[in-house]
Tab-separated table of C-alpha atoms in Angstrom:
chain	number	residue	atom	x	y	z
S	1	MET	CA	139.607	95.946	-77.602
S	2	PHE	CA	137.279	95.828	-79.919
S	3	CYS	CA	133.943	95.504	-80.937
S	4	LEU	CA	132.467	93.915	-84.531
S	5	ASN	CA	129.352	96.242	-84.788
S	6	ASN	CA	125.496	95.689	-85.434
S	7	LEU	CA	125.747	96.536	-89.086
S	8	ALA	CA	128.633	93.398	-89.400
S	9	LEU	CA	127.461	91.396	-86.865
S	10	LYS	CA	123.626	91.117	-89.907
S	11	VAL	CA	125.780	89.279	-91.441
S	12	LEU	CA	126.505	86.800	-89.129
S	13	GLY	CA	123.423	86.507	-87.545
S	14	TYR	CA	123.916	88.222	-84.645
S	15	GLY	CA	121.645	91.369	-83.114
S	16	VAL	CA	124.021	93.035	-80.813
S	17	GLY	CA	127.776	93.889	-80.552
S	18	LEU	CA	130.171	91.678	-79.913
S	19	CYS	CA	133.458	92.108	-78.131
S	20	GLY	CA	136.697	89.973	-78.259
S	21	THR	CA	140.161	89.819	-78.340
S	22	ALA	CA	142.020	91.208	-81.468
S	23	MET	CA	145.041	89.418	-82.568
S	24	VAL	CA	145.666	91.333	-85.906
S	25	MET	CA	149.315	90.399	-85.650
S	26	PHE	CA	151.217	88.819	-89.031
S	27	GLY	CA	150.179	85.078	-88.036
S	28	LEU	CA	148.827	84.838	-84.903
S	29	LEU	CA	144.572	84.802	-86.790
S	30	SER	CA	143.542	81.366	-85.187
S	31	GLY	CA	140.204	79.828	-84.519
S	32	SER	CA	137.263	78.346	-86.105
S	33	LEU	CA	135.271	81.713	-85.918
S	34	ALA	CA	137.967	84.387	-87.852
S	35	VAL	CA	137.768	87.772	-86.124
S	36	ALA	CA	138.619	90.940	-88.556
S	37	GLN	CA	140.216	94.200	-87.293
S	38	GLN	CA	137.436	96.722	-87.839
S	39	HIS	CA	138.100	100.712	-88.441
S	40	LEU	CA	134.443	102.236	-88.921
S	41	SER	CA	132.053	101.938	-86.554
S	42	ASP	CA	128.557	100.888	-87.290
S	43	GLN	CA	127.309	104.043	-87.370
S	44	GLU	CA	130.732	105.206	-90.187
S	45	GLN	CA	130.305	101.839	-92.549
S	46	GLN	CA	125.935	103.143	-92.771
S	47	GLU	CA	126.698	106.514	-93.425
S	48	ALA	CA	130.047	105.364	-96.119
S	49	LEU	CA	126.804	102.997	-97.796
S	50	ASP	CA	124.663	106.554	-97.768
S	51	ASP	CA	126.860	108.602	-99.485
S	52	LEU	CA	128.207	105.768	-102.217
S	53	GLU	CA	123.717	105.574	-103.240
S	54	ARG	CA	123.769	106.991	-107.541
S	55	ASP	CA	121.191	106.973	-109.276
S	56	HIS	CA	123.227	107.738	-112.762
S	57	PHE	CA	124.700	104.155	-113.367
S	58	ASP	CA	123.256	101.180	-112.580
S	59	SER	CA	125.796	99.033	-110.119
S	60	TYR	CA	129.063	98.576	-108.317
S	61	THR	CA	131.474	96.141	-109.267
S	62	LEU	CA	133.439	95.707	-105.421
S	63	ALA	CA	136.927	94.123	-106.398
S	64	LEU	CA	138.470	92.217	-103.434
S	65	THR	CA	141.498	90.444	-103.539
S	66	TRP	CA	142.953	87.303	-102.254
S	67	HIS	CA	146.195	88.066	-101.049
S	68	PRO	CA	148.464	85.412	-100.997
S	69	GLY	CA	146.852	83.530	-104.076
S	70	PHE	CA	147.533	87.114	-106.261
S	71	CYS	CA	151.080	87.451	-104.149
S	72	ALA	CA	151.995	83.662	-105.897
S	73	THR	CA	150.365	85.086	-109.604
S	74	ARG	CA	153.095	87.908	-109.428
S	75	ARG	CA	156.931	87.482	-111.775
S	76	GLN	CA	157.580	90.118	-110.019
S	77	PRO	CA	156.239	90.626	-106.844
S	78	PRO	CA	155.371	94.179	-105.712
S	79	ARG	CA	156.156	95.463	-102.317
S	80	GLU	CA	152.656	94.993	-100.863
S	81	CYS	CA	154.219	91.153	-101.597
S	82	ARG	CA	157.187	91.345	-99.845
S	83	ASP	CA	156.211	93.400	-97.133
S	84	PRO	CA	155.561	91.624	-94.222
S	85	VAL	CA	154.046	94.647	-92.551
S	86	LEU	CA	151.700	94.956	-95.955
S	87	MET	CA	150.912	91.295	-95.705
S	88	ALA	CA	149.553	90.998	-92.517
S	89	ALA	CA	146.360	92.146	-94.106
S	90	ALA	CA	145.869	89.312	-95.037
S	91	ASP	CA	144.499	88.036	-91.648
S	92	ASP	CA	141.707	90.199	-91.832
S	93	GLY	CA	140.645	88.460	-94.964
S	94	PHE	CA	140.157	90.104	-98.138
S	95	VAL	CA	141.463	93.288	-98.970
S	96	ILE	CA	140.772	95.664	-101.909
S	97	HIS	CA	141.334	96.059	-105.189
S	98	GLY	CA	138.234	98.902	-106.317
S	99	LEU	CA	135.203	99.641	-106.482
S	100	TRP	CA	134.201	99.760	-110.114
S	101	PRO	CA	130.845	102.044	-111.449
S	102	SER	CA	129.186	101.078	-114.053
S	103	ARG	CA	128.038	102.645	-117.172
S	104	PRO	CA	126.905	105.980	-116.044
S	105	GLU	CA	124.215	107.682	-118.692
S	106	ARG	CA	125.544	109.815	-120.253
S	107	LEU	CA	128.198	108.195	-121.604
S	108	ILE	CA	125.413	105.085	-123.174
S	109	ASP	CA	123.569	108.262	-124.078
S	110	ASP	CA	127.193	108.863	-126.332
S	111	GLY	CA	127.355	105.483	-127.587
S	112	LEU	CA	130.534	104.316	-125.271
S	113	ASP	CA	130.273	100.429	-125.763
S	114	GLN	CA	130.828	98.372	-122.101
S	115	ASP	CA	133.943	96.763	-123.397
S	116	THR	CA	135.655	100.790	-123.538
S	117	TRP	CA	133.806	101.855	-120.395
S	118	HIS	CA	135.724	98.207	-118.536
S	119	ARG	CA	139.307	98.485	-120.409
S	120	GLU	CA	139.284	102.282	-120.369
S	121	GLY	CA	136.478	103.567	-117.353
S	122	CYS	CA	137.250	107.344	-116.411
S	123	PHE	CA	140.233	107.405	-119.035
S	124	VAL	CA	137.567	108.121	-122.010
S	125	GLU	CA	137.031	111.390	-120.861
S	126	ARG	CA	140.996	112.730	-119.425
S	127	ARG	CA	143.186	110.913	-121.306
S	128	ARG	CA	145.174	108.366	-119.276
S	129	PRO	CA	149.154	110.278	-117.731
S	130	ARG	CA	151.552	108.615	-118.710
S	131	GLY	CA	154.004	105.978	-116.439
S	132	GLY	CA	153.154	104.255	-113.344
S	133	PHE	CA	149.784	103.630	-111.126
S	134	CYS	CA	152.089	106.742	-108.786
S	135	GLU	CA	151.485	108.924	-112.212
S	136	MET	CA	148.146	108.894	-111.690
S	137	GLY	CA	147.850	112.064	-109.490
S	138	PRO	CA	149.542	112.973	-106.031
S	139	ALA	CA	148.816	110.642	-102.893
S	140	PHE	CA	145.340	111.616	-101.397
S	141	ASP	CA	145.624	113.659	-98.539
S	142	PHE	CA	142.859	112.025	-95.900
S	143	ALA	CA	142.213	112.686	-92.351
S	144	ASP	CA	144.435	110.450	-90.175
S	145	SER	CA	141.706	107.786	-89.792
S	146	LEU	CA	140.463	107.020	-93.371
S	147	ASP	CA	144.273	107.213	-94.493
S	148	ASP	CA	145.100	104.441	-91.378
S	149	ALA	CA	142.230	102.880	-92.388
S	150	LEU	CA	142.479	102.401	-96.205
S	151	ASP	CA	146.425	101.611	-95.090
S	152	ALA	CA	145.370	98.538	-93.309
S	153	ALA	CA	142.199	97.534	-96.186
S	154	MET	CA	144.599	98.216	-99.514
S	155	PRO	CA	148.614	97.435	-98.857
S	156	GLY	CA	147.898	97.773	-103.168
S	157	ARG	CA	148.475	101.683	-101.543
S	158	ALA	CA	152.301	100.809	-101.525
S	159	SER	CA	152.482	100.877	-105.114
S	160	CYS	CA	149.917	103.625	-105.923
S	161	LEU	CA	146.702	101.605	-107.141
S	162	ASP	CA	144.399	103.890	-104.842
S	163	ARG	CA	145.800	106.439	-107.268
S	164	TYR	CA	144.638	103.951	-109.941
S	165	GLU	CA	141.871	102.987	-108.832
S	166	TYR	CA	140.732	106.169	-108.354
S	167	ALA	CA	142.380	107.771	-111.308
S	168	LYS	CA	140.675	105.063	-113.654
S	169	HIS	CA	136.923	104.349	-111.839
S	170	GLY	CA	135.930	107.516	-109.064
S	171	ALA	CA	137.267	110.524	-110.851
S	172	CYS	CA	134.364	111.532	-113.299
S	173	MET	CA	131.362	110.058	-111.959
S	174	GLY	CA	130.285	112.609	-109.024
S	175	LEU	CA	132.575	110.236	-106.097
S	176	PRO	CA	134.424	112.446	-103.591
S	177	GLU	CA	138.195	110.736	-103.486
S	178	GLU	CA	136.734	110.260	-99.011
S	179	ASP	CA	133.232	108.816	-100.159
S	180	PHE	CA	135.164	106.599	-102.635
S	181	PHE	CA	137.287	105.255	-100.621
S	182	GLU	CA	135.578	104.984	-97.339
S	183	GLY	CA	132.727	103.284	-98.618
S	184	ALA	CA	135.510	100.445	-100.449
S	185	VAL	CA	136.501	100.027	-96.520
S	186	ALA	CA	133.422	100.266	-95.142
S	187	LEU	CA	131.763	97.728	-97.739
S	188	ALA	CA	135.596	95.233	-96.871
S	189	GLU	CA	135.075	95.661	-93.668
S	190	ILE	CA	130.942	93.988	-93.969
S	191	VAL	CA	132.597	90.908	-96.328
S	192	ASN	CA	134.878	89.631	-94.352
S	193	ALA	CA	133.022	90.166	-90.845
S	194	SER	CA	130.950	87.398	-92.811
S	195	ALA	CA	130.667	83.728	-93.173
S	196	LEU	CA	132.114	84.107	-96.510
S	197	GLY	CA	135.070	85.479	-94.263
S	198	ASP	CA	135.075	83.617	-91.698
S	199	PHE	CA	135.588	80.339	-94.423
S	200	MET	CA	138.749	81.885	-96.236
S	201	LEU	CA	140.480	82.048	-93.146
S	202	ASP	CA	139.847	78.790	-91.426
S	203	HIS	CA	140.763	77.283	-95.167
S	204	ARG	CA	143.609	78.894	-95.900
S	205	GLY	CA	146.294	76.849	-96.757
S	206	GLU	CA	144.104	74.480	-98.666
S	207	GLU	CA	142.036	73.213	-101.511
S	208	VAL	CA	138.003	73.604	-101.598
S	209	SER	CA	135.899	73.117	-104.262
S	210	ARG	CA	134.141	76.022	-106.046
S	211	ASN	CA	131.110	75.198	-105.506
S	212	ALA	CA	132.085	75.696	-101.809
S	213	VAL	CA	133.426	79.039	-101.966
S	214	ILE	CA	129.854	79.790	-103.880
S	215	GLY	CA	128.385	78.605	-101.371
S	216	ALA	CA	130.382	80.273	-97.842
S	217	PHE	CA	128.985	83.511	-99.968
S	218	GLU	CA	124.935	82.135	-99.770
S	219	ASP	CA	125.426	81.365	-96.135
S	220	ALA	CA	126.697	85.222	-95.307
S	221	PHE	CA	124.150	86.793	-98.270
S	222	GLY	CA	121.119	84.523	-98.782
S	223	ASN	CA	119.817	81.869	-100.762
S	224	GLY	CA	120.649	82.246	-104.136
S	225	THR	CA	122.430	85.176	-104.079
S	226	GLY	CA	125.600	83.285	-105.732
S	227	SER	CA	124.940	84.757	-109.487
S	228	ALA	CA	126.130	87.531	-107.340
S	229	LEU	CA	129.431	86.651	-106.978
S	230	SER	CA	132.657	85.691	-110.014
S	231	LEU	CA	135.882	84.011	-109.028
S	232	GLN	CA	138.849	85.435	-110.487
S	233	CYS	CA	142.208	82.362	-110.472
S	234	GLY	CA	145.123	82.417	-111.980
S	235	GLY	CA	148.580	80.696	-110.491
S	236	PRO	CA	149.535	76.728	-112.023
S	237	GLY	CA	146.377	75.656	-114.183
S	238	GLY	CA	144.238	78.757	-112.844
S	239	ARG	CA	143.365	77.001	-109.071
S	240	PHE	CA	144.448	79.692	-107.144
S	241	LEU	CA	142.285	82.177	-106.059
S	242	THR	CA	142.943	85.656	-106.473
S	243	GLU	CA	139.886	88.072	-106.444
S	244	ILE	CA	136.376	88.016	-105.592
S	245	ARG	CA	134.003	90.468	-107.790
S	246	ILE	CA	130.153	91.175	-105.965
S	247	GLY	CA	127.747	93.149	-107.825
S	248	ILE	CA	125.939	95.691	-105.857
S	249	ASP	CA	123.048	98.068	-106.989
S	250	ALA	CA	123.811	101.320	-107.536
S	251	GLU	CA	120.742	102.821	-105.918
S	252	ARG	CA	120.424	99.864	-103.098
S	253	ILE	CA	124.171	99.676	-101.682
S	254	ASP	CA	122.842	101.086	-98.752
S	255	ASP	CA	121.103	98.241	-97.758
S	256	PHE	CA	124.230	96.150	-98.165
S	257	PRO	CA	125.094	93.533	-97.323
S	258	ALA	CA	120.758	92.404	-97.916
S	259	ALA	CA	120.242	89.925	-100.255
S	260	SER	CA	117.948	92.716	-102.142
S	261	SER	CA	121.251	95.339	-102.948
S	262	LEU	CA	122.985	92.176	-104.670
S	263	VAL	CA	123.263	92.655	-108.528
S	264	ASP	CA	124.851	89.633	-111.706
S	265	GLN	CA	128.021	89.189	-112.222
S	266	PRO	CA	129.643	87.373	-115.379
S	267	HIS	CA	130.821	84.117	-114.474
S	268	GLY	CA	134.681	83.741	-112.736
S	269	ARG	CA	137.085	82.232	-114.126
S	270	CYS	CA	137.536	79.111	-111.682
S	271	PRO	CA	138.135	75.762	-112.067
S	272	ARG	CA	136.431	73.145	-110.378
S	273	ASP	CA	138.593	72.650	-107.137
S	274	ILE	CA	140.751	75.803	-106.441
S	275	GLU	CA	143.266	76.303	-103.882
S	276	ILE	CA	143.250	79.166	-101.028
S	277	ARG	CA	146.712	80.537	-100.946
S	278	SER	CA	148.175	81.448	-97.277
S	279	PHE	CA	151.294	83.598	-96.842
S	280	ARG	CA	152.429	81.212	-93.216
C-alpha cells in the first residue's frame, strides 16, 4: 500500500491523504483515476521546493518528457526506450527531462543574451566537456532514497541525462546537486498526481486536441494558467506529444502547484490534434 500525500492531493481537490493499491508494474496501470507512484512524503516534497527558492534569477522551466512520444521520435532509441524496466516509468506519467533556471542576474549584467543562455547554460562559464552525456562529470553519489526516486522519475539516467542536465543547468546556479534533483522529483510527482497526469494516463494511445491538454492543465492548476504551459511535439507531422514545459517563479516555487507560482512560457510547437503515444 502507499499514500498520495496532502501536497499532491491539493492539485486533485482533496484535503486529506488517500491510500490505494500501487499497480506500478509495466502495463498494469488502469482505471479512470490513474494513481502515480510517490517516492517523497508530503514533508519531503515541501522541503524540496523550499530548497529551490532563489532570488538571483527569475524563473525555472520544468521540462517533463512524455516517454512513449519521445521514444517514438528517436531513429536510434537510447537504452531507456528499449529496456522494459526503464520504459515502465511511463506508467507513472511524465518523466523528468530537466529543471532549467533562467539567466542569472550576474550574466544579464554581463550582457549575455537569452539565446546563448538557452543554448549553452552553465557552459558559458565552464567549457563543455568533449564527448557524450557520460563525460559531463562523475556519477552522483546520492543517498539510496534519492537515488531510487530519481531512477524511477528519470529513466534518462541510463544515458547519463542527469549528469548533463546538472552540468548545463545547475552547476553554476548555486544549486546543490541533491537540492536540484530532489526538487525536480518533487515537482514531477506533483504534476503526475494532478488532473493533468490523470488525463494523460487515461488517454494513452489516443488522439486528442491540443486544447484538451491545455484544458486538463487548467483543471489541475487553475483557470487561465494555460499560458504557463508549453507543449512540444515531434514525429510524423509533428503530431506526437514528446514533452511539456511549465514556467515556475523562482521566488514562489515553494507554493507550487498554486496558480500564483506559475509564469508564462513561450508557445509550443504542436498542431491542433496530437497523439499521446503509449508503450502498450
